[in-house]
CSV table of C-alpha atoms in Angstrom, one decimal:
chain,number,residue,atom,x,y,z
A,1,MET,CA,-13.6,9.7,-23.7
A,2,ARG,CA,-14.9,6.0,-23.0
A,3,THR,CA,-13.8,4.6,-19.9
A,4,GLY,CA,-11.1,2.3,-21.0
A,5,GLY,CA,-9.2,5.7,-22.9
A,6,ARG,CA,-9.8,7.6,-19.5
A,7,VAL,CA,-8.2,4.7,-17.7
A,8,VAL,CA,-5.1,4.7,-19.8
A,9,SER,CA,-4.8,8.2,-20.0
A,10,TRP,CA,-4.8,8.9,-16.4
A,11,SER,CA,-2.7,5.9,-15.7
A,12,LEU,CA,-0.1,7.0,-17.9
A,13,ALA,CA,-0.2,10.5,-16.7
A,14,LEU,CA,0.0,9.3,-12.9
A,15,ALA,CA,2.8,7.1,-13.6
A,16,ALA,CA,4.7,9.8,-15.5
A,17,LEU,CA,4.3,11.5,-12.2
A,18,LEU,CA,5.3,8.7,-10.1
A,19,ALA,CA,8.6,8.5,-12.2
A,20,LEU,CA,9.4,12.0,-11.7
A,21,VAL,CA,8.8,11.9,-7.9
A,22,VAL,CA,11.1,8.9,-7.8
A,23,THR,CA,13.6,10.3,-10.1
A,24,VAL,CA,13.7,13.6,-7.8
A,25,SER,CA,13.4,11.5,-4.5
A,26,ALA,CA,16.7,9.4,-5.4
A,27,GLY,CA,18.5,12.7,-6.0
A,28,ILE,CA,17.7,14.0,-2.2
A,29,GLY,CA,19.8,12.9,0.9
A,30,PRO,CA,23.3,13.4,2.6
A,31,VAL,CA,25.0,13.5,-0.9
A,32,TRP,CA,22.9,15.5,-3.5
A,33,ILE,CA,22.8,13.8,-6.8
A,34,PRO,CA,21.4,15.9,-10.0
A,35,PRO,CA,18.2,14.4,-11.3
A,36,ALA,CA,19.6,14.2,-14.7
A,37,ALA,CA,22.3,12.0,-13.3
A,38,VAL,CA,19.6,9.8,-11.4
A,39,ALA,CA,17.6,9.4,-14.6
A,40,LYS,CA,20.9,8.4,-16.4
A,41,VAL,CA,21.4,5.8,-13.6
A,42,LEU,CA,17.9,4.2,-13.8
A,43,LEU,CA,18.1,4.0,-17.3
A,44,GLU,CA,21.5,2.2,-17.2
A,45,ALA,CA,19.8,-0.1,-14.8
A,46,ILE,CA,17.3,-1.4,-17.7
A,47,VAL,CA,18.8,-4.7,-18.8
A,48,VAL,CA,18.1,-7.1,-22.0
A,49,PRO,CA,18.9,-10.6,-22.1
A,50,THR,CA,21.5,-11.5,-24.5
A,51,ALA,CA,21.8,-15.3,-24.2
A,52,VAL,CA,20.0,-18.1,-22.2
A,53,ASP,CA,22.1,-21.2,-21.0
A,54,VAL,CA,20.2,-24.1,-19.8
A,55,SER,CA,22.4,-26.8,-18.2
A,56,GLY,CA,20.5,-29.3,-16.0
A,57,THR,CA,18.1,-27.6,-13.7
A,58,THR,CA,20.3,-24.4,-13.9
A,59,LEU,CA,19.2,-21.5,-16.1
A,60,ASP,CA,21.6,-18.8,-16.5
A,61,VAL,CA,20.5,-15.6,-18.3
A,62,THR,CA,23.2,-13.2,-19.6
A,63,THR,CA,21.9,-9.6,-19.9
A,64,ARG,CA,23.6,-6.1,-20.8
A,65,PRO,CA,22.3,-2.6,-20.0
A,66,LEU,CA,19.9,-1.2,-22.7
A,67,PHE,CA,21.7,2.2,-22.5
A,68,ARG,CA,25.1,3.6,-21.5
A,69,PHE,CA,25.9,6.8,-20.1
A,70,PRO,CA,29.0,8.3,-18.2
A,71,VAL,CA,28.0,8.4,-14.5
A,72,GLU,CA,30.1,8.5,-11.5
A,73,ASP,CA,30.6,5.1,-9.8
A,74,LEU,CA,29.5,6.5,-6.3
A,75,GLN,CA,26.4,8.0,-7.7
A,76,ARG,CA,25.4,4.8,-9.2
A,77,GLN,CA,26.1,3.0,-5.8
A,78,ILE,CA,24.2,5.4,-3.9
A,79,VAL,CA,21.0,5.6,-6.3
A,80,LEU,CA,20.8,1.6,-6.9
A,81,GLN,CA,21.9,0.1,-3.4
A,82,VAL,CA,21.1,2.9,-0.8
A,83,ARG,CA,18.2,5.1,-1.9
A,84,LEU,CA,16.1,3.2,-4.8
A,85,PRO,CA,15.0,0.0,-2.4
A,86,ARG,CA,13.6,2.3,0.2
A,87,ILE,CA,12.0,4.6,-2.6
A,88,LEU,CA,10.3,1.6,-4.4
A,89,LEU,CA,9.2,0.0,-1.3
A,90,GLY,CA,7.5,3.3,-0.5
A,91,ALA,CA,5.9,3.3,-3.9
A,92,VAL,CA,4.6,-0.6,-3.6
A,93,VAL,CA,3.2,0.6,0.0
A,94,GLY,CA,1.6,3.4,-0.9
A,95,PHE,CA,0.1,1.6,-3.9
A,96,SER,CA,-1.1,-0.9,-1.7
A,97,LEU,CA,-3.1,1.2,1.0
A,98,ALA,CA,-4.7,3.5,-1.3
A,99,ALA,CA,-5.8,0.6,-3.5
A,100,ALA,CA,-7.3,-1.3,-0.4
A,101,GLY,CA,-8.7,2.1,1.2
A,102,THR,CA,-10.6,2.8,-2.2
A,103,ILE,CA,-12.0,-0.7,-2.0
A,104,MET,CA,-12.9,-0.3,1.5
A,105,GLN,CA,-14.8,2.9,1.2
A,106,GLY,CA,-16.8,1.3,-1.7
A,107,ILE,CA,-17.7,-1.7,0.3
A,108,PHE,CA,-18.8,0.2,3.3
A,109,ARG,CA,-20.1,3.2,1.3
A,110,ASN,CA,-18.5,4.9,4.2
A,111,PRO,CA,-16.2,8.0,3.7
A,112,MET,CA,-14.3,7.2,6.7
A,113,ALA,CA,-13.3,3.6,6.1
A,114,ASP,CA,-9.8,2.8,5.4
A,115,PRO,CA,-7.6,-0.2,4.9
A,116,SER,CA,-7.4,-0.9,9.0
A,117,ILE,CA,-11.5,-0.8,9.4
A,118,ILE,CA,-11.3,-4.7,9.8
A,119,GLY,CA,-8.4,-4.9,12.0
A,120,VAL,CA,-5.8,-5.6,9.3
A,121,SER,CA,-3.3,-2.9,10.8
A,122,SER,CA,-4.1,-3.9,14.3
A,123,GLY,CA,-3.6,-7.7,13.9
A,124,ALA,CA,-0.2,-6.9,12.2
A,125,ALA,CA,0.6,-4.7,14.9
A,126,VAL,CA,-0.1,-7.7,17.6
A,127,GLY,CA,2.2,-10.1,15.2
A,128,ALA,CA,4.8,-7.6,15.2
A,129,VAL,CA,5.3,-6.4,18.9
A,130,GLY,CA,4.4,-9.9,19.8
A,131,PHE,CA,7.5,-11.0,17.9
A,132,ILE,CA,9.7,-8.3,19.1
A,133,VAL,CA,8.6,-9.0,22.7
A,134,ALA,CA,8.9,-12.9,22.4
A,135,PRO,CA,10.9,-13.8,19.2
A,136,MET,CA,9.9,-17.0,17.3
A,137,ALA,CA,11.2,-19.1,14.6
A,138,PHE,CA,9.4,-18.5,11.0
A,139,PRO,CA,10.4,-20.4,7.8
A,140,PHE,CA,12.5,-18.8,5.0
A,141,GLY,CA,14.0,-16.1,7.6
A,142,LEU,CA,10.6,-14.0,7.5
A,143,GLY,CA,10.7,-13.2,11.1
A,144,LEU,CA,9.0,-9.8,12.0
A,145,ARG,CA,7.5,-9.2,8.8
A,146,GLY,CA,6.3,-12.7,8.7
A,147,ALA,CA,4.5,-12.6,12.2
A,148,ALA,CA,3.0,-9.2,11.0
A,149,PHE,CA,1.8,-10.6,7.6
A,150,ALA,CA,0.2,-13.5,9.8
A,151,GLY,CA,-1.3,-11.4,12.4
A,152,ALA,CA,-2.9,-9.0,9.8
A,153,LEU,CA,-4.6,-11.7,8.3
A,154,VAL,CA,-5.7,-13.8,11.2
A,155,ALA,CA,-7.4,-10.5,12.2
A,156,ALA,CA,-9.0,-10.0,9.0
A,157,PHE,CA,-10.3,-13.5,8.7
A,158,GLY,CA,-11.6,-13.6,12.3
A,159,VAL,CA,-13.6,-10.4,11.8
A,160,TYR,CA,-15.1,-11.9,8.7
A,161,LEU,CA,-16.0,-15.2,10.7
A,162,ILE,CA,-17.6,-12.9,13.4
A,163,ALA,CA,-19.6,-11.1,11.0
A,164,THR,CA,-20.8,-13.7,9.0
A,165,GLN,CA,-24.0,-15.5,9.7
A,166,ASN,CA,-25.9,-18.3,7.5
A,167,GLY,CA,-23.6,-17.5,4.6
A,168,ARG,CA,-24.4,-13.7,4.7
A,169,THR,CA,-21.9,-10.9,6.0
A,170,PRO,CA,-23.9,-7.6,6.6
A,171,VAL,CA,-21.6,-4.6,6.1
A,172,ALA,CA,-22.8,-3.1,9.3
A,173,THR,CA,-22.0,-5.8,11.3
A,174,LEU,CA,-18.7,-6.3,9.7
A,175,LEU,CA,-18.0,-2.7,10.4
A,176,LEU,CA,-19.0,-3.0,14.0
A,177,ALA,CA,-17.0,-6.5,14.4
A,178,GLY,CA,-13.8,-4.6,13.0
A,179,VAL,CA,-14.2,-1.6,15.5
A,180,ALA,CA,-14.6,-4.3,18.2
A,181,VAL,CA,-11.8,-6.6,17.2
A,182,GLN,CA,-9.4,-3.3,16.6
A,183,THR,CA,-10.3,-2.1,20.2
A,184,PHE,CA,-9.5,-5.6,21.6
A,185,LEU,CA,-6.1,-5.9,19.8
A,186,GLY,CA,-5.0,-2.4,20.8
A,187,ALA,CA,-5.5,-3.4,24.2
A,188,VAL,CA,-3.3,-6.3,23.5
A,189,VAL,CA,-0.5,-4.3,22.0
A,190,SER,CA,-0.6,-2.0,25.0
A,191,PHE,CA,-0.2,-5.2,27.2
A,192,LEU,CA,2.7,-6.3,25.2
A,193,LEU,CA,4.2,-2.8,25.0
A,194,LEU,CA,4.1,-2.7,29.0
A,195,HIS,CA,6.4,-5.9,29.2
A,196,SER,CA,8.6,-5.1,26.3
A,197,GLY,CA,11.3,-3.9,28.6
A,198,GLU,CA,14.5,-3.1,26.5
A,199,SER,CA,12.5,-3.9,23.2
A,200,ILE,CA,10.0,-1.1,23.7
A,201,ARG,CA,12.0,1.3,21.5
A,202,ARG,CA,12.3,-1.2,18.6
A,203,ALA,CA,8.3,-1.7,19.0
A,204,LEU,CA,7.5,1.6,19.0
A,205,PHE,CA,9.5,2.6,16.0
A,206,TRP,CA,7.8,-0.3,14.2
A,207,LEU,CA,4.0,1.1,15.4
A,208,MET,CA,4.9,4.6,13.9
A,209,GLY,CA,5.5,3.1,10.5
A,210,HIS,CA,8.8,3.8,8.5
A,211,LEU,CA,10.8,2.6,5.4
A,212,LYS,CA,14.3,2.7,7.0
A,213,GLY,CA,16.3,-0.3,6.1
A,214,ALA,CA,14.5,-1.4,3.2
A,215,THR,CA,16.1,-4.2,0.8
A,216,TRP,CA,16.0,-5.4,-2.7
A,217,PRO,CA,14.3,-8.7,-1.5
A,218,GLU,CA,11.6,-6.7,0.4
A,219,VAL,CA,10.8,-4.8,-2.5
A,220,TRP,CA,10.3,-7.6,-4.8
A,221,THR,CA,8.5,-9.8,-2.1
A,222,THR,CA,6.0,-7.0,-1.3
A,223,LEU,CA,5.5,-6.2,-5.0
A,224,LEU,CA,4.4,-9.9,-6.0
A,225,LEU,CA,2.1,-10.1,-3.1
A,226,VAL,CA,0.6,-6.9,-3.6
A,227,ALA,CA,0.5,-7.2,-7.8
A,228,LEU,CA,-1.6,-10.5,-7.6
A,229,PRO,CA,-4.5,-9.5,-5.4
A,230,PHE,CA,-4.6,-6.1,-7.1
A,231,VAL,CA,-5.4,-7.6,-10.4
A,232,GLY,CA,-8.3,-9.6,-8.6
A,233,LEU,CA,-9.4,-6.4,-7.3
A,234,LEU,CA,-9.3,-4.5,-10.9
A,235,ALA,CA,-11.3,-7.7,-12.4
A,236,TYR,CA,-14.2,-6.8,-9.8
A,237,ALA,CA,-13.9,-3.1,-9.7
A,238,ARG,CA,-17.2,-2.8,-12.1
A,239,ASP,CA,-19.2,-5.2,-9.6
A,240,LEU,CA,-18.1,-2.6,-7.0
A,241,ASN,CA,-19.8,0.2,-8.8
A,242,VAL,CA,-22.8,-1.7,-9.0
A,243,LEU,CA,-22.7,-2.6,-5.2
A,244,LEU,CA,-23.0,0.9,-4.6
A,245,LEU,CA,-26.3,0.9,-5.5
A,246,GLY,CA,-27.2,-1.0,-2.7
A,247,GLU,CA,-27.3,-4.9,-2.2
A,248,GLU,CA,-30.8,-5.6,-3.2
A,249,ASP,CA,-30.4,-3.7,-6.5
A,250,ALA,CA,-27.1,-5.3,-7.1
A,251,GLN,CA,-28.5,-8.7,-6.8
A,252,SER,CA,-31.4,-7.9,-9.0
A,253,LEU,CA,-28.8,-7.0,-11.6
A,254,GLY,CA,-27.3,-10.2,-11.5
A,255,ILE,CA,-24.3,-9.7,-9.0
A,256,ASP,CA,-23.7,-12.5,-6.4
A,257,VAL,CA,-23.4,-9.7,-3.6
A,258,GLU,CA,-22.0,-12.3,-0.9
A,259,ARG,CA,-19.2,-13.8,-3.0
A,260,THR,CA,-18.1,-10.4,-4.5
A,261,LYS,CA,-18.1,-8.8,-0.9
A,262,ARG,CA,-15.9,-11.9,0.0
A,263,LEU,CA,-13.1,-11.6,-2.6
A,264,LEU,CA,-13.0,-8.0,-2.2
A,265,LEU,CA,-12.3,-8.2,1.3
A,266,ALA,CA,-10.0,-11.0,0.9
A,267,PHE,CA,-7.8,-9.4,-2.0
A,268,SER,CA,-7.8,-5.8,-0.1
A,269,SER,CA,-7.0,-7.7,2.9
A,270,LEU,CA,-3.8,-9.3,1.3
A,271,VAL,CA,-2.8,-6.3,-0.3
A,272,THR,CA,-3.0,-4.0,3.1
A,273,ALA,CA,-1.3,-7.0,5.1
A,274,ALA,CA,1.6,-7.2,2.6
A,275,GLY,CA,2.2,-3.6,3.0
A,276,VAL,CA,1.7,-3.0,6.5
A,277,ALA,CA,3.8,-6.0,7.5
A,278,VAL,CA,6.9,-4.7,5.8
A,279,THR,CA,6.7,-1.0,7.1
A,280,GLY,CA,4.4,-0.8,9.9
A,281,VAL,CA,1.4,0.9,10.5
A,282,ILE,CA,1.3,3.9,8.1
A,283,GLY,CA,-2.0,5.8,8.4
A,284,PHE,CA,-4.1,8.4,6.3
A,285,VAL,CA,-2.8,7.1,2.9
A,286,GLY,CA,-5.6,4.9,2.5
A,287,LEU,CA,-8.2,7.4,3.6
A,288,ILE,CA,-6.8,10.5,1.9
A,289,VAL,CA,-5.8,9.7,-1.4
A,290,PRO,CA,-8.9,7.9,-2.6
A,291,HIS,CA,-10.9,11.0,-1.8
A,292,VAL,CA,-8.8,13.3,-3.5
A,293,MET,CA,-8.4,11.1,-6.5
A,294,ARG,CA,-12.6,10.9,-6.4
A,295,LEU,CA,-12.6,14.3,-6.7
A,296,VAL,CA,-10.6,14.4,-9.7
A,297,VAL,CA,-11.6,11.4,-11.8
A,298,GLY,CA,-15.1,10.5,-10.4
A,299,PRO,CA,-16.5,7.6,-8.6
A,300,ASP,CA,-16.4,4.9,-11.0
A,301,HIS,CA,-14.1,2.1,-9.6
A,302,ARG,CA,-12.7,1.0,-12.9
A,303,ILE,CA,-10.9,4.3,-13.4
A,304,LEU,CA,-10.4,5.3,-9.6
A,305,LEU,CA,-8.9,2.4,-8.2
A,306,PRO,CA,-5.7,2.4,-10.5
A,307,THR,CA,-5.4,5.9,-10.1
A,308,ALA,CA,-5.8,6.1,-6.6
A,309,ALA,CA,-3.1,3.3,-6.3
A,310,LEU,CA,-0.8,5.2,-8.7
A,311,ALA,CA,-1.4,8.4,-6.8
A,312,GLY,CA,-0.8,7.0,-3.5
A,313,ALA,CA,2.7,5.5,-4.7
A,314,SER,CA,3.6,9.1,-5.5
A,315,PHE,CA,2.4,10.3,-2.1
A,316,LEU,CA,4.1,7.9,0.0
A,317,VAL,CA,7.2,8.5,-1.9
A,318,ALA,CA,7.3,12.0,-1.7
A,319,THR,CA,6.3,12.3,1.9
A,320,ASP,CA,9.0,9.7,2.9
A,321,THR,CA,11.6,12.1,1.2
A,322,VAL,CA,10.4,14.8,3.6
A,323,ALA,CA,10.9,12.6,6.6
A,324,ARG,CA,14.3,11.6,5.7
A,325,SER,CA,15.6,15.0,4.6
A,326,GLY,CA,15.8,16.7,7.9
A,327,ALA,CA,18.5,17.0,10.5
A,328,ALA,CA,16.9,13.8,12.2
A,329,GLU,CA,14.9,11.2,10.2
A,330,VAL,CA,11.2,11.3,11.0
A,331,PRO,CA,9.0,8.0,10.8
A,332,VAL,CA,6.9,8.5,7.6
A,333,GLY,CA,3.7,7.3,9.7
A,334,ILE,CA,4.1,10.4,11.8
A,335,LEU,CA,4.4,12.9,8.7
A,336,THR,CA,1.5,11.2,6.9
A,337,ALA,CA,-0.8,11.7,9.9
A,338,ALA,CA,0.4,15.3,10.4
A,339,LEU,CA,-0.5,16.0,6.5
A,340,GLY,CA,-3.2,14.0,6.2
A,341,ALA,CA,-5.5,15.1,9.2
A,342,PRO,CA,-5.3,18.7,8.5
A,343,PHE,CA,-6.1,18.0,5.0
A,344,PHE,CA,-9.0,15.8,5.6
A,345,LEU,CA,-10.7,18.4,8.0
A,346,TYR,CA,-10.1,20.9,5.1
A,347,LEU,CA,-12.2,18.7,2.9
A,348,LEU,CA,-14.8,18.2,5.6
A,349,ARG,CA,-14.9,21.9,6.1
A,350,LYS,CA,-15.2,22.4,2.3
A,351,ARG,CA,-17.9,19.6,1.9
A,352,GLU,CA,-15.9,17.7,-0.3
A,353,VAL,CA,-16.2,14.4,1.5
A,354,HIS,CA,-19.6,13.3,1.5
A,355,GLU,CA,-21.6,10.2,1.3
A,356,LEU,CA,-20.5,7.9,-1.6
């Protein structure tokens, strides 16, 4: 089967799996809702425009549901207003972390690379904890998430500047600069926690990574911030395949190596920052999922990137469902680490994780 056909078939299969995971997850909680009822609520939420009224600068669009089913109003409210924002935010964040992890492992040609390797997560942590300890004004009410997003981008840009000399950014230097900046920012976070006083519980909760309290505006904002750079990553997936041959060989094959690395780092940093800023630090999704999907679909990034992203979405939704289903909710970042680390060690022992 040709590459385009494989991309479509794998993506459709994983999208169907994601839809199934979302449907089951939306039914699980203090009030059990059967999957059939959840499916009816979700289908009812699909609307089509029936009329458009333009008066001056105001655009008024009238819609109606495409499907109608007899569903209890309480079930509809629970699914659409309580559970679905959290589930979809988890899907978007899992999508972003797995996509960024795939790109980072390709750029660094290192199976241990993940989205935080150039300091994005540490930068977000400094921004978020700094805001919690000393709140400041952000436009449009962005607050904590705006501080985390800004911190993530500043850290990534700083690492890139440190590692770049004479227009070249050696991968080894970028990796070492990322490690050094991560260590420094970790020290800053520790210092801020020491002086956080009564805010330490809120700061630690953010650092553990969680999806609690997700809202529809957060879902749409994160989706927009992830979708645009992800399209850029898809556009450079073929060039990333060529980079795996080595930078000299890629240059001889017509690839502008430095420009390609710069764009891939920028897009993956944006994708990671958008996810981390809204949920806190959630580890192992960007490390484990690309490895698993590489074993399934192969190393071609034109197939691996979209499939790993969709698998990451399903993984985080399923993990968060488990995290919130116990007697006491556990931050999903704890669960992804608890599940991801043993699984990664299993892959290492089975020699399934090797050089790219």
